[in-house]
PDB file of C-alpha atoms in Angstrom:
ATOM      1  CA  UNK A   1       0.000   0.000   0.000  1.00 55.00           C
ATOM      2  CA  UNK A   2       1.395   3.114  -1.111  1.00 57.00           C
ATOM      3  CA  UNK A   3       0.201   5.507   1.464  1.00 50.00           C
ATOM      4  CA  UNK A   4       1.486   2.589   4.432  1.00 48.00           C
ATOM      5  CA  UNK A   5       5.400   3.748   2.981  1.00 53.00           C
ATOM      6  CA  UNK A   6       4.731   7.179   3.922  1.00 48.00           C
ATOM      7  CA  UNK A   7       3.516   6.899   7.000  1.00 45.00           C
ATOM      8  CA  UNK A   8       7.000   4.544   7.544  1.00 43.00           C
ATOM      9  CA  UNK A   9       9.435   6.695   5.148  1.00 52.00           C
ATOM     10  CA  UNK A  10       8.490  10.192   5.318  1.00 50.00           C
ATOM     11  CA  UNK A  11       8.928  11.276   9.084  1.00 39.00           C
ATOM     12  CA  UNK A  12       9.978  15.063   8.118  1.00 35.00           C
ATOM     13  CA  UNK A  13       9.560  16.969   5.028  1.00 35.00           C
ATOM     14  CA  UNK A  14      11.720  17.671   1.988  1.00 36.00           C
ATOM     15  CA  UNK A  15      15.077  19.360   3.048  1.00 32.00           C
ATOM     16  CA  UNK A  16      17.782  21.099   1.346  1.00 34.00           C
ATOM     17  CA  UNK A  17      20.957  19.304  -0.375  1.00 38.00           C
ATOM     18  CA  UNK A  18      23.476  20.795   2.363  1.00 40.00           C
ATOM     19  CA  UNK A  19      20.886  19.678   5.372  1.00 42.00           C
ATOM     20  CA  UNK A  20      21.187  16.417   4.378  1.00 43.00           C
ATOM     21  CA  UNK A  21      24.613  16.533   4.617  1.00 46.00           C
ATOM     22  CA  UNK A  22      24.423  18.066   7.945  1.00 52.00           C
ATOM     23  CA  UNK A  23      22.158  14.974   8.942  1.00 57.00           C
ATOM     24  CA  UNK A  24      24.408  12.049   7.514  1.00 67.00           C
ATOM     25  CA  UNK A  25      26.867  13.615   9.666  1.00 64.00           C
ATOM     26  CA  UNK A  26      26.261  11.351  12.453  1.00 64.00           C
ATOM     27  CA  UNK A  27      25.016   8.713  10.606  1.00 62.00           C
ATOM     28  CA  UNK A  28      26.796   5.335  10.864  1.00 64.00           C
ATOM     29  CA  UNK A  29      27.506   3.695   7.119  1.00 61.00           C
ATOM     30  CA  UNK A  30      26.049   0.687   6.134  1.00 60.00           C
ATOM     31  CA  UNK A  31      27.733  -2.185   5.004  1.00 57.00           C
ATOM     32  CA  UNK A  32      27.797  -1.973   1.106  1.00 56.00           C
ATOM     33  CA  UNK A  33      26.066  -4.769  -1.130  1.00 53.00           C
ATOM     34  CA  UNK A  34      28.524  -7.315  -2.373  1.00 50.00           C
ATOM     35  CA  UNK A  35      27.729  -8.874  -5.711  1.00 47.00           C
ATOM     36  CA  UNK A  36      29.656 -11.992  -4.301  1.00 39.00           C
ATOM     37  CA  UNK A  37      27.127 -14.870  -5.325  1.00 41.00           C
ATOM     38  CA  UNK A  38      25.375 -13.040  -8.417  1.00 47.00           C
ATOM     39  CA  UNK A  39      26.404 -10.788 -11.140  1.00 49.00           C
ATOM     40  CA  UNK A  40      26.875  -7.327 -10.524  1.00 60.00           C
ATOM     41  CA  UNK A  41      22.820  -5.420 -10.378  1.00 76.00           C
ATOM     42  CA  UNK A  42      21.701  -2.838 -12.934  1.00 82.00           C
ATOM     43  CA  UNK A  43      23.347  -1.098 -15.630  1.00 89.00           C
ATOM     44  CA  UNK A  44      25.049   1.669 -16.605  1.00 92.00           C
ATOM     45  CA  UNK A  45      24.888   4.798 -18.663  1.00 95.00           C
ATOM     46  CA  UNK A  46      26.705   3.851 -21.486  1.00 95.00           C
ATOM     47  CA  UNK A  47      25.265  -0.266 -21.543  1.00 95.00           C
ATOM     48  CA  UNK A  48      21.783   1.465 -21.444  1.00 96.00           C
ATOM     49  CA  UNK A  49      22.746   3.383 -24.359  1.00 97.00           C
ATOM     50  CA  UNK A  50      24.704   0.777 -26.244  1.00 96.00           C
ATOM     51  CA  UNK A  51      21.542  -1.632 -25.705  1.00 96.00           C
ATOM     52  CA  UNK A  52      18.647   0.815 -26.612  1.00 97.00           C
ATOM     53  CA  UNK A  53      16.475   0.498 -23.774  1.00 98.00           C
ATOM     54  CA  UNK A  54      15.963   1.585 -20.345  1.00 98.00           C
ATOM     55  CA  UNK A  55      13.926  -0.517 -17.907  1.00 97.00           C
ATOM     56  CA  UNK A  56      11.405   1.397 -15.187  1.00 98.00           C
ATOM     57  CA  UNK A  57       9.684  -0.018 -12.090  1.00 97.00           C
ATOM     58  CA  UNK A  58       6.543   1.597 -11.345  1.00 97.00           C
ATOM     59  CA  UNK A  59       3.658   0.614  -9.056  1.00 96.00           C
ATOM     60  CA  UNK A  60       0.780  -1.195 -10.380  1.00 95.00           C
ATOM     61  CA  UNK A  61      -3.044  -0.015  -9.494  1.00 92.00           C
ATOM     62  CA  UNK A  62      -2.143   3.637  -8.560  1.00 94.00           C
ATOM     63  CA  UNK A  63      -3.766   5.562 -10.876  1.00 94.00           C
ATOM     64  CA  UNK A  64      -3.594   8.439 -11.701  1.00 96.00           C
ATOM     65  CA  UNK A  65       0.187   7.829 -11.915  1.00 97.00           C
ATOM     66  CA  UNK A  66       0.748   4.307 -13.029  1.00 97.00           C
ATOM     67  CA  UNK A  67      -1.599   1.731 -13.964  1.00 95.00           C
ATOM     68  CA  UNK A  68      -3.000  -0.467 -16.615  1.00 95.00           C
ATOM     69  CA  UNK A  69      -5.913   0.117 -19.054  1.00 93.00           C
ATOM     70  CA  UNK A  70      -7.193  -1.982 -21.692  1.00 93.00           C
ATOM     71  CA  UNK A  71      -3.659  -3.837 -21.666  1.00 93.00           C
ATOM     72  CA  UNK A  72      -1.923  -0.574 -21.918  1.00 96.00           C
ATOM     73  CA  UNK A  73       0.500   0.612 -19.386  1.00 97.00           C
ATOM     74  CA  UNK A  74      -0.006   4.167 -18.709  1.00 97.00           C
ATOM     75  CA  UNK A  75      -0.057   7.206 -16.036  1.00 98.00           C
ATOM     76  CA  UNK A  76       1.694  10.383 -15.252  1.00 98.00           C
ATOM     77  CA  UNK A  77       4.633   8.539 -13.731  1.00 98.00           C
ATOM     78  CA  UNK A  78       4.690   6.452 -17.210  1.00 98.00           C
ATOM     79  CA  UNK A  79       4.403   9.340 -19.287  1.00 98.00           C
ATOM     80  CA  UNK A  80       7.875  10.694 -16.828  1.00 98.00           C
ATOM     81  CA  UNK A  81       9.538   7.843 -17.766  1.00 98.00           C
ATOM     82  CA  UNK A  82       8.947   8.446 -21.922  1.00 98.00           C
ATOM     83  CA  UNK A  83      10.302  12.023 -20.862  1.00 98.00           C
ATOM     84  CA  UNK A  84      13.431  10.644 -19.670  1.00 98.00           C
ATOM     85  CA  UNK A  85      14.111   7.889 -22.036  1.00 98.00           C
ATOM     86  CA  UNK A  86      13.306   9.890 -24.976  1.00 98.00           C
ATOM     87  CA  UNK A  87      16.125  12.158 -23.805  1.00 97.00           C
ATOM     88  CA  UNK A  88      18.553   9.573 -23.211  1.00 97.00           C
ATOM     89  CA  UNK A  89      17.762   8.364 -26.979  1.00 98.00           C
ATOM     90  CA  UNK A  90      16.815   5.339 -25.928  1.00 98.00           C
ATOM     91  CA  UNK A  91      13.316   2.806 -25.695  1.00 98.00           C
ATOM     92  CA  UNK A  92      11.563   2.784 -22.418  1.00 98.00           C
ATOM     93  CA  UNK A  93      10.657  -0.643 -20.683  1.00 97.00           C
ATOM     94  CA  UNK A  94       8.242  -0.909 -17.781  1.00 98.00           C
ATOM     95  CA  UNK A  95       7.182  -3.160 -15.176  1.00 96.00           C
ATOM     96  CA  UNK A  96       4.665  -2.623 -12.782  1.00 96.00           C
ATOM     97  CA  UNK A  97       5.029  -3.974  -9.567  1.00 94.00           C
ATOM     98  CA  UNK A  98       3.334  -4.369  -5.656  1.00 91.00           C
ATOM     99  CA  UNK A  99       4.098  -2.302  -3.390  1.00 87.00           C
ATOM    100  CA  UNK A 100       5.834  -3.919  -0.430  1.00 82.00           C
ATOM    101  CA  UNK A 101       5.260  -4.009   3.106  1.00 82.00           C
ATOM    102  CA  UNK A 102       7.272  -0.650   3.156  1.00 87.00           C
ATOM    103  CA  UNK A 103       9.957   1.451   0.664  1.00 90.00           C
ATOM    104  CA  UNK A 104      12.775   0.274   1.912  1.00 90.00           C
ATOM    105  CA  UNK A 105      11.588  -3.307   0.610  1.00 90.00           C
ATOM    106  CA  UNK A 106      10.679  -1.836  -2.418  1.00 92.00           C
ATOM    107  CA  UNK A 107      13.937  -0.008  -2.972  1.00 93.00           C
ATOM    108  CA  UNK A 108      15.597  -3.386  -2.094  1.00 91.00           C
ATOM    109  CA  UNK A 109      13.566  -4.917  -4.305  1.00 92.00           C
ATOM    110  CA  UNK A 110      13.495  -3.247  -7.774  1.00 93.00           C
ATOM    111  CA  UNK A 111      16.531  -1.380  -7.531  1.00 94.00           C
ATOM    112  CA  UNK A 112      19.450  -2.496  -5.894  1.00 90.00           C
ATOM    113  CA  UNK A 113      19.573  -6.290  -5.032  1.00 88.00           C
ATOM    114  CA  UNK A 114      16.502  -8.217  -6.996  1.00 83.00           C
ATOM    115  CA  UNK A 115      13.406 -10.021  -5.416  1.00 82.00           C
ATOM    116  CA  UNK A 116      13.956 -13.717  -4.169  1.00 72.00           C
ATOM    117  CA  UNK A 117      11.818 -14.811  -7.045  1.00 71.00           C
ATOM    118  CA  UNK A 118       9.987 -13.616 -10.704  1.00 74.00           C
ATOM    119  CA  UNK A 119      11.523 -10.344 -11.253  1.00 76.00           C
ATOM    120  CA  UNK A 120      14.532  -8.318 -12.197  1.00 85.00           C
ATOM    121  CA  UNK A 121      15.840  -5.236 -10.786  1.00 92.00           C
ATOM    122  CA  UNK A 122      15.101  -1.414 -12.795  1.00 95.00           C
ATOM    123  CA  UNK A 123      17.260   0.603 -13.892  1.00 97.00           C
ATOM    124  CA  UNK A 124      15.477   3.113 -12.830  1.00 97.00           C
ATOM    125  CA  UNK A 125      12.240   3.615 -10.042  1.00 97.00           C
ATOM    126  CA  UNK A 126       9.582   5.801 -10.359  1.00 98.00           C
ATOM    127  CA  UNK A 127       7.695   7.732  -7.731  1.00 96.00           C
ATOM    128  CA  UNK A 128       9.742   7.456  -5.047  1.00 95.00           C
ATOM    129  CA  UNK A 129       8.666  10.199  -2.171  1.00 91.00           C
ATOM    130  CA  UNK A 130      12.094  12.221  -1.193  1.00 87.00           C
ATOM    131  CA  UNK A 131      12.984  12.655   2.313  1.00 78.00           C
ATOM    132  CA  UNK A 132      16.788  13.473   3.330  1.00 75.00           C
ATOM    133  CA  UNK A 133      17.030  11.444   6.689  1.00 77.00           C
ATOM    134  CA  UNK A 134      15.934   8.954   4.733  1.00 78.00           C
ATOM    135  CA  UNK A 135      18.534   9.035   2.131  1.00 79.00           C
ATOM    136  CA  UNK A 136      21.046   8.626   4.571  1.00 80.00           C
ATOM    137  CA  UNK A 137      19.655   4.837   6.052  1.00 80.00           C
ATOM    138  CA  UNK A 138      19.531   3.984   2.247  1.00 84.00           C
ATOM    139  CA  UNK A 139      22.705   4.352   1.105  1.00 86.00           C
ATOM    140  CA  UNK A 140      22.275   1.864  -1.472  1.00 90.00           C
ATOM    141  CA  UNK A 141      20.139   4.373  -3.644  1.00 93.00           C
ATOM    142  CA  UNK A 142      20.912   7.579  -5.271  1.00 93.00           C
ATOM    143  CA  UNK A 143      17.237   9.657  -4.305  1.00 94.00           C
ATOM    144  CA  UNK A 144      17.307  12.300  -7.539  1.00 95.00           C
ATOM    145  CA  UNK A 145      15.090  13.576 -10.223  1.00 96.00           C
ATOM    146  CA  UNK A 146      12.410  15.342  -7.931  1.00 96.00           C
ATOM    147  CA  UNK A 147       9.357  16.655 -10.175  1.00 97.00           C
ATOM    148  CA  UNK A 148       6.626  16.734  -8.174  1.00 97.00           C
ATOM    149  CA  UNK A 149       4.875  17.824  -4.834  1.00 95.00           C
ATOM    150  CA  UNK A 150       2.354  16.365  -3.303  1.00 95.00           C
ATOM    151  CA  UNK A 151       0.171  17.405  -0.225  1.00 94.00           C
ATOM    152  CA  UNK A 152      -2.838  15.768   1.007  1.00 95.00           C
ATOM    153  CA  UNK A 153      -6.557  17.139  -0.161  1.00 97.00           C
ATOM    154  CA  UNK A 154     -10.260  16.867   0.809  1.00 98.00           C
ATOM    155  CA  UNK A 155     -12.813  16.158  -1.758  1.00 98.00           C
ATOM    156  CA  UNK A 156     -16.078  17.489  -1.043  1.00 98.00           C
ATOM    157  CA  UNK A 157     -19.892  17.167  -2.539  1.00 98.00           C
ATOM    158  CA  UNK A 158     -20.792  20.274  -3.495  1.00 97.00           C
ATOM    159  CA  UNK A 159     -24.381  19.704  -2.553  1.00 97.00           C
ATOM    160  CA  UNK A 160     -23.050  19.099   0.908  1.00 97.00           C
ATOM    161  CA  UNK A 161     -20.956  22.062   1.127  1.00 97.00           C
ATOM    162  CA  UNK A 162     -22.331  24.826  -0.559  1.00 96.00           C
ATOM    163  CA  UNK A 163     -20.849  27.219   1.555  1.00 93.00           C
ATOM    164  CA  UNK A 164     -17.655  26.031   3.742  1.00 95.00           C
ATOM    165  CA  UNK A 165     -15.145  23.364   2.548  1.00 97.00           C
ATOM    166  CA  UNK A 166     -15.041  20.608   5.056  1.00 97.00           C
ATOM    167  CA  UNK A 167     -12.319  20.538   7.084  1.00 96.00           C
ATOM    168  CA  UNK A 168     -11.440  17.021   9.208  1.00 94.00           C
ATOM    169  CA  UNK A 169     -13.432  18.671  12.326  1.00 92.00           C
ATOM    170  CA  UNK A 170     -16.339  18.169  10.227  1.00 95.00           C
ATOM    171  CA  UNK A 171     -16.372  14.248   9.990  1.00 95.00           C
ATOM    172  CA  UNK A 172     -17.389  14.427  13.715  1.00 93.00           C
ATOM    173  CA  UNK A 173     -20.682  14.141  12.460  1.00 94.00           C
ATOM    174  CA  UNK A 174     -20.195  13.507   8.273  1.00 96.00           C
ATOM    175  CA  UNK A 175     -19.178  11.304   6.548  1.00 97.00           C
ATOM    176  CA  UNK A 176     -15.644  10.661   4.494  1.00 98.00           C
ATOM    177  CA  UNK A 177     -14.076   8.099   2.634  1.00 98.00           C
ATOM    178  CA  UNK A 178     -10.414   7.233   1.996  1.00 97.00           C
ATOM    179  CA  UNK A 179      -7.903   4.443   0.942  1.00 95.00           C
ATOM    180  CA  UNK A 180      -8.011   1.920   3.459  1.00 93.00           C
ATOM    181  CA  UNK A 181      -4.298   1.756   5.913  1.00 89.00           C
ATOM    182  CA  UNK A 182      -3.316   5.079   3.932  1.00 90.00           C
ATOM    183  CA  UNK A 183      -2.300   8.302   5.223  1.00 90.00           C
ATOM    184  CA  UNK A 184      -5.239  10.069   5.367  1.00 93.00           C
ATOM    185  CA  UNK A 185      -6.641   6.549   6.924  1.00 93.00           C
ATOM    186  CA  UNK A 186      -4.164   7.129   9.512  1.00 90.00           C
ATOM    187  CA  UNK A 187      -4.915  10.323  10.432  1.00 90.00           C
ATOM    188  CA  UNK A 188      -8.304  10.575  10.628  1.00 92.00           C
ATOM    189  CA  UNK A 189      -8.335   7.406  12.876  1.00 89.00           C
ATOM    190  CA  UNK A 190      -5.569   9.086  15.075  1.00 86.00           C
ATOM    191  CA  UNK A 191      -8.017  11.797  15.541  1.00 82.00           C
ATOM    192  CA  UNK A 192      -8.007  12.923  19.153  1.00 77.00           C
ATOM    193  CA  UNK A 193     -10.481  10.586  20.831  1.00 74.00           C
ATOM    194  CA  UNK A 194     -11.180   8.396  18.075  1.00 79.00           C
ATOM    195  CA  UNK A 195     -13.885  10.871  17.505  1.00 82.00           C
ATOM    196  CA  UNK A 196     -14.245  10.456  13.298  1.00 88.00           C
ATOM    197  CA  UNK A 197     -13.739   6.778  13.667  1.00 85.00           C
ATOM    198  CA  UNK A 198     -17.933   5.933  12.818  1.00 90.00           C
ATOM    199  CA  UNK A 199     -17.873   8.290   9.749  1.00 94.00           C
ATOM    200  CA  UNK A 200     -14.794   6.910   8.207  1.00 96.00           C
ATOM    201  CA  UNK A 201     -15.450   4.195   4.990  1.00 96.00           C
ATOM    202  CA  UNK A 202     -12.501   2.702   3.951  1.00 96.00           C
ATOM    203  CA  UNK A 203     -11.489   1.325   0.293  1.00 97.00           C
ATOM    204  CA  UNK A 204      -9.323  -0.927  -1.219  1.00 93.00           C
ATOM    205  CA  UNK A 205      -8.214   2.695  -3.493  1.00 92.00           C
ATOM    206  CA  UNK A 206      -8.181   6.202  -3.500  1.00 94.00           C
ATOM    207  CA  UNK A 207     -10.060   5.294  -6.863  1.00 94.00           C
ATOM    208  CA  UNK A 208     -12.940   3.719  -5.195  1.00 96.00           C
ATOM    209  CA  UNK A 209     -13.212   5.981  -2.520  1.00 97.00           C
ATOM    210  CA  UNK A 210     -13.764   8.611  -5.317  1.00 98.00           C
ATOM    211  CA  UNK A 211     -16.432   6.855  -6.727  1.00 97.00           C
ATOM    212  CA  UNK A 212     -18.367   6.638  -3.488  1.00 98.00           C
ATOM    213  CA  UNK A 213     -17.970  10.073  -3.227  1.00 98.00           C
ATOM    214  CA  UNK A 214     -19.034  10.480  -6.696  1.00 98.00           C
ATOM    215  CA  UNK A 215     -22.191   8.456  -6.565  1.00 97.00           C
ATOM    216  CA  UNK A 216     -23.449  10.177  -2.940  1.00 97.00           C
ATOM    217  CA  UNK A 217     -22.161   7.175  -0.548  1.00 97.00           C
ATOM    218  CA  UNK A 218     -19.849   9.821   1.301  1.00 97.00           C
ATOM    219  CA  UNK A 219     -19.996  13.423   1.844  1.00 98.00           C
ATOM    220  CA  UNK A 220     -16.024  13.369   1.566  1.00 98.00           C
ATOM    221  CA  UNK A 221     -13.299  11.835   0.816  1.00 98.00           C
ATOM    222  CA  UNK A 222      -9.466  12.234   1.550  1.00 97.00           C
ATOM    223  CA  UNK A 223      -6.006  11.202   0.122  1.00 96.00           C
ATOM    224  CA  UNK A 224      -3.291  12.810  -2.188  1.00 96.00           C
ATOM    225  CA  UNK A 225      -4.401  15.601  -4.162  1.00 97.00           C
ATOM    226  CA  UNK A 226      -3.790  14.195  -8.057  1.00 97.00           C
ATOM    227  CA  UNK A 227      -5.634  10.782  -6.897  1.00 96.00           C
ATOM    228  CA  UNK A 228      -8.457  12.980  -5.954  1.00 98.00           C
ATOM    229  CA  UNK A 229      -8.080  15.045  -8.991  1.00 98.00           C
ATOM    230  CA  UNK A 230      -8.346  11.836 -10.649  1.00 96.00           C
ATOM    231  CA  UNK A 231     -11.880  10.904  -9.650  1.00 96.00           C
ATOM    232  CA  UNK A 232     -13.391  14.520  -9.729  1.00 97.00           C
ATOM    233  CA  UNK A 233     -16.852  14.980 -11.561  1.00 97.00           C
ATOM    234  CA  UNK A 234     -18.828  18.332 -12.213  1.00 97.00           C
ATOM    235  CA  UNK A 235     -20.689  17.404  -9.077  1.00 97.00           C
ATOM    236  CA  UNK A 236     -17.800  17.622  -6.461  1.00 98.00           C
ATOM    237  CA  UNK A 237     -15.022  20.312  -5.764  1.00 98.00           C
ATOM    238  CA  UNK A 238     -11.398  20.111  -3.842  1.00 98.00           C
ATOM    239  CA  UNK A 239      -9.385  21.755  -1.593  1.00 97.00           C
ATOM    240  CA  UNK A 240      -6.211  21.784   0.909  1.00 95.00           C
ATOM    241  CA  UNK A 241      -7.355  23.089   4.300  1.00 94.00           C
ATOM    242  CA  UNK A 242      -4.856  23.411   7.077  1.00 90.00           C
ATOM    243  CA  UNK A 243      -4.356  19.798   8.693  1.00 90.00           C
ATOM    244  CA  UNK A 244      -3.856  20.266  12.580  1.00 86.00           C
ATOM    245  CA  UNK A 245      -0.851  17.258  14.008  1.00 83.00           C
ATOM    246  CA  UNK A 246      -0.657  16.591  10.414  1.00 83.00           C
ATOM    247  CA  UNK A 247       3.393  15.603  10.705  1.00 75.00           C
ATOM    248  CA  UNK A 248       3.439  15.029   6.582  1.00 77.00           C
ATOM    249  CA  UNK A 249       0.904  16.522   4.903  1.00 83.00           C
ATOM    250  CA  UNK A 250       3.169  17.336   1.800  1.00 89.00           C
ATOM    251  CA  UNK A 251       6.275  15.806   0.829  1.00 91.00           C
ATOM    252  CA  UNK A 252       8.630  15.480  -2.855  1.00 93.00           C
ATOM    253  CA  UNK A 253       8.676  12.935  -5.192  1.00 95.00           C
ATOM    254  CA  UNK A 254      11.095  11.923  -7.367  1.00 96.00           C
ATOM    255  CA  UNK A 255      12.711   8.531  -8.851  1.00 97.00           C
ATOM    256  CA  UNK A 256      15.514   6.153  -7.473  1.00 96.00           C
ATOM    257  CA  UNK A 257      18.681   5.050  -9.205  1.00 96.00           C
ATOM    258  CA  UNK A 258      21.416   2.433  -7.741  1.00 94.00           C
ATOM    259  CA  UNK A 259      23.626   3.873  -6.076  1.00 92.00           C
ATOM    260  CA  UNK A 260      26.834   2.306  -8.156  1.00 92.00           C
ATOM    261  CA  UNK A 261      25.615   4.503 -11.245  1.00 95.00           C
ATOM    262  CA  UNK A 262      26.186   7.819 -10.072  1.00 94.00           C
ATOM    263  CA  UNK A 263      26.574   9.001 -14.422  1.00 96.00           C
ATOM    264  CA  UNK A 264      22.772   7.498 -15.076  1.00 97.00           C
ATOM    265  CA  UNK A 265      21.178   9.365 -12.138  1.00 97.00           C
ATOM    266  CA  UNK A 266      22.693  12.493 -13.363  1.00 97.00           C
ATOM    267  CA  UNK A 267      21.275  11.977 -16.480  1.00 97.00           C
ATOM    268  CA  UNK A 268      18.117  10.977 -15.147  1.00 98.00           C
ATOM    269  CA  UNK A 269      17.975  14.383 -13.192  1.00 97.00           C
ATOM    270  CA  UNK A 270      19.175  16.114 -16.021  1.00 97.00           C
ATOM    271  CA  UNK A 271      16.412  15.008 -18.100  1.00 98.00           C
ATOM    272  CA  UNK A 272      13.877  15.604 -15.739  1.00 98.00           C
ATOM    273  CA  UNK A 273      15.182  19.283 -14.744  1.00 97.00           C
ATOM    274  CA  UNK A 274      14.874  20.387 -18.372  1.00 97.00           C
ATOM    275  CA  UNK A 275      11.532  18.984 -18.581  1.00 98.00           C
ATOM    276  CA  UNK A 276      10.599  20.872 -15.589  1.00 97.00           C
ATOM    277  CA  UNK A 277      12.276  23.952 -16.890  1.00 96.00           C
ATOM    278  CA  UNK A 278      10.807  23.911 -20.218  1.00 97.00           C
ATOM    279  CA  UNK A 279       6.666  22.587 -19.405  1.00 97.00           C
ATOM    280  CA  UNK A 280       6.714  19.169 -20.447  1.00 98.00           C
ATOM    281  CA  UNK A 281       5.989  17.501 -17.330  1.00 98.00           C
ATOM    282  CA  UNK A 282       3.585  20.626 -16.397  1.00 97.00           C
ATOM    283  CA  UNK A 283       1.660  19.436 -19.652  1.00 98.00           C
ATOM    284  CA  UNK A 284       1.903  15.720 -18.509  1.00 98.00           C
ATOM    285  CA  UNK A 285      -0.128  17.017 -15.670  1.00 98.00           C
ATOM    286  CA  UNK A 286      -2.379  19.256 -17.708  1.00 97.00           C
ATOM    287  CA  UNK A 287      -3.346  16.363 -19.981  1.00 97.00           C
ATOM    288  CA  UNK A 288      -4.363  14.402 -16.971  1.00 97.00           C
ATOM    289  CA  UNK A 289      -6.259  17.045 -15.652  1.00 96.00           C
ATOM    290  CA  UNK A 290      -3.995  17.750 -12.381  1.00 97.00           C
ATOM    291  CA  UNK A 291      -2.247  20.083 -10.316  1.00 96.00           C
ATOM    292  CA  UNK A 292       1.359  20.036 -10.839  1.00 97.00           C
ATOM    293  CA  UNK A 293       3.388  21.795  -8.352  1.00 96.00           C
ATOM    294  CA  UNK A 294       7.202  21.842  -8.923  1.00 95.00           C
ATOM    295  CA  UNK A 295       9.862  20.853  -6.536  1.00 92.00           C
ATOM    296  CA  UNK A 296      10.744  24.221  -4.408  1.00 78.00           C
ATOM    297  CA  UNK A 297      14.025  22.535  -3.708  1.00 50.00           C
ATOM    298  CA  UNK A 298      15.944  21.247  -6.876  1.00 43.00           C
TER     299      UNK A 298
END
């Protein structure tokens, strides 16, 4: 569950390149991966090249960004990826895979060692959420290419709310639906007092909880902004009210490279700076009907 790695992986918010430095300070190293009983993981820049491809991991079912309709593979994230190999002159390969019990796993996973069975590490992973104490546990992984920021929304009824927004206060006594063990899941069930605990409906996806909004199940619902954005009809409305004990409300994503191929991450970023710098990705956004927000911190 996507939302699970936040509430795991994201403890502060996105900080600069020479606070993370300051933080690492005291942090002890990690033994290095050896490549002892396999070949050595990944590739780099110039096999990439030389080959004519360049292989993504994405997650599967998280739609807006990446997911899988009528046997094509497609999403913001996927669209990203294009970006970048197109750049790089090169074909762009994807797999979509589960998410793990938390990123770490993932990161282990699909980047820099392989999963015990059926499946292959990527050369590159996409939508990985940025976070700089973070960086320094996983020193296994180069954390580069932010592009987006996210923050977490309320979708409302507009029938319900002519007037005020609902903020979470409200779900005292209405009703709101989210992903199920997700970050707005979380916090609404943290609520002081368990008070919002009877109005909360929980779905298997941010998708589904839109539709229940959608067809008058829930006054509400809550989650990232874009998979909100994703569900919205002419009939409902969003916004981003101030979130009281909310520790991560917003936070940076980005993708995640081995660590051993310091020139493809560069590249990576390089790519995905001057698609920042010159609208693509905002139009990526656009075309998905979304709210891009770029990366204060590049």
């Amino acid at each position: 569950m996507i939302g699970r790695h936040f509430i795991f992986s994201l403890l502060v918010a996105a900080l600069s390149a020479g606070s993370a430095l300051a933080r690492c300070e005291d942090h002890v190293p990690q033994p290095k991966p050896q490549n002892a009983s396999r070949d050595i993981v990944g590739a780099d820049l110039d096999t990439i090249v030389e080959r004519g491809y360049i292989e993504f991991a994405a997650y599967e079912d998280f739609a807006p960004w990446s997911f899988e309709k009528d046997g094509k593979i497609q999403g913001v994230d996927i669209e990203i990826g294009k970006l970048i190999a197109q750049d790089l002159g090169v074909e762009p390969r994807f797999n979509l895979v589960a998410a793990g019990e938390n990123l770490e796993a993932d990161l282990r996973n699909w980047i820099w060692k392989g999963p015990l069975i059926n499946g292959r590490v990527a050369n590159v992973m996409l939508h990985i959420p940025y976070d700089s104490e973070f960086a320094c546990r996983v020193e296994q992984v180069v954390f580069t290419g932010q592009y987006h920021d996210e923050e977490i929304a309320i979708a409302f009824r507009r029938d319900a709310y002519p007037e005020d927004p609902p903020v979470p206060a409200y779900f005292r006594f209405d009703t709101v639906a989210v992903e199920n063990d997700s970050i707005a899941d979380f916090y609404l069930s943290s609520f002081p007092g368990g008070q919002l605990s009877q109005n909360v409906s929980r779905f298997p996806t941010a998708d589904q909880a839109m539709e229940a909004l959608a067809a008058g199940e829930t006054m509400a619902a809550m989650g990232p902004r874009a998979q909100l954005e994703a569900g919205l009809t002419p009939d409902l409305d969003i916004h981003t009210p101030p979130l009281p004990g909310f520790a991560v409300s917003t936070w940076t994503s980005g993708v995640a490279v081995h660590f051993a191929y310091r020139g493809l991450s560069y590249a990576v970023d390089d790519a995905i700076y001057a698609a920042l710098q010159d609208g693509r990705i905002a139009k990526i956004f656009e075309d998905y009907g979304l709210t891009h927000t770029p990366p204060e911190l590049r």
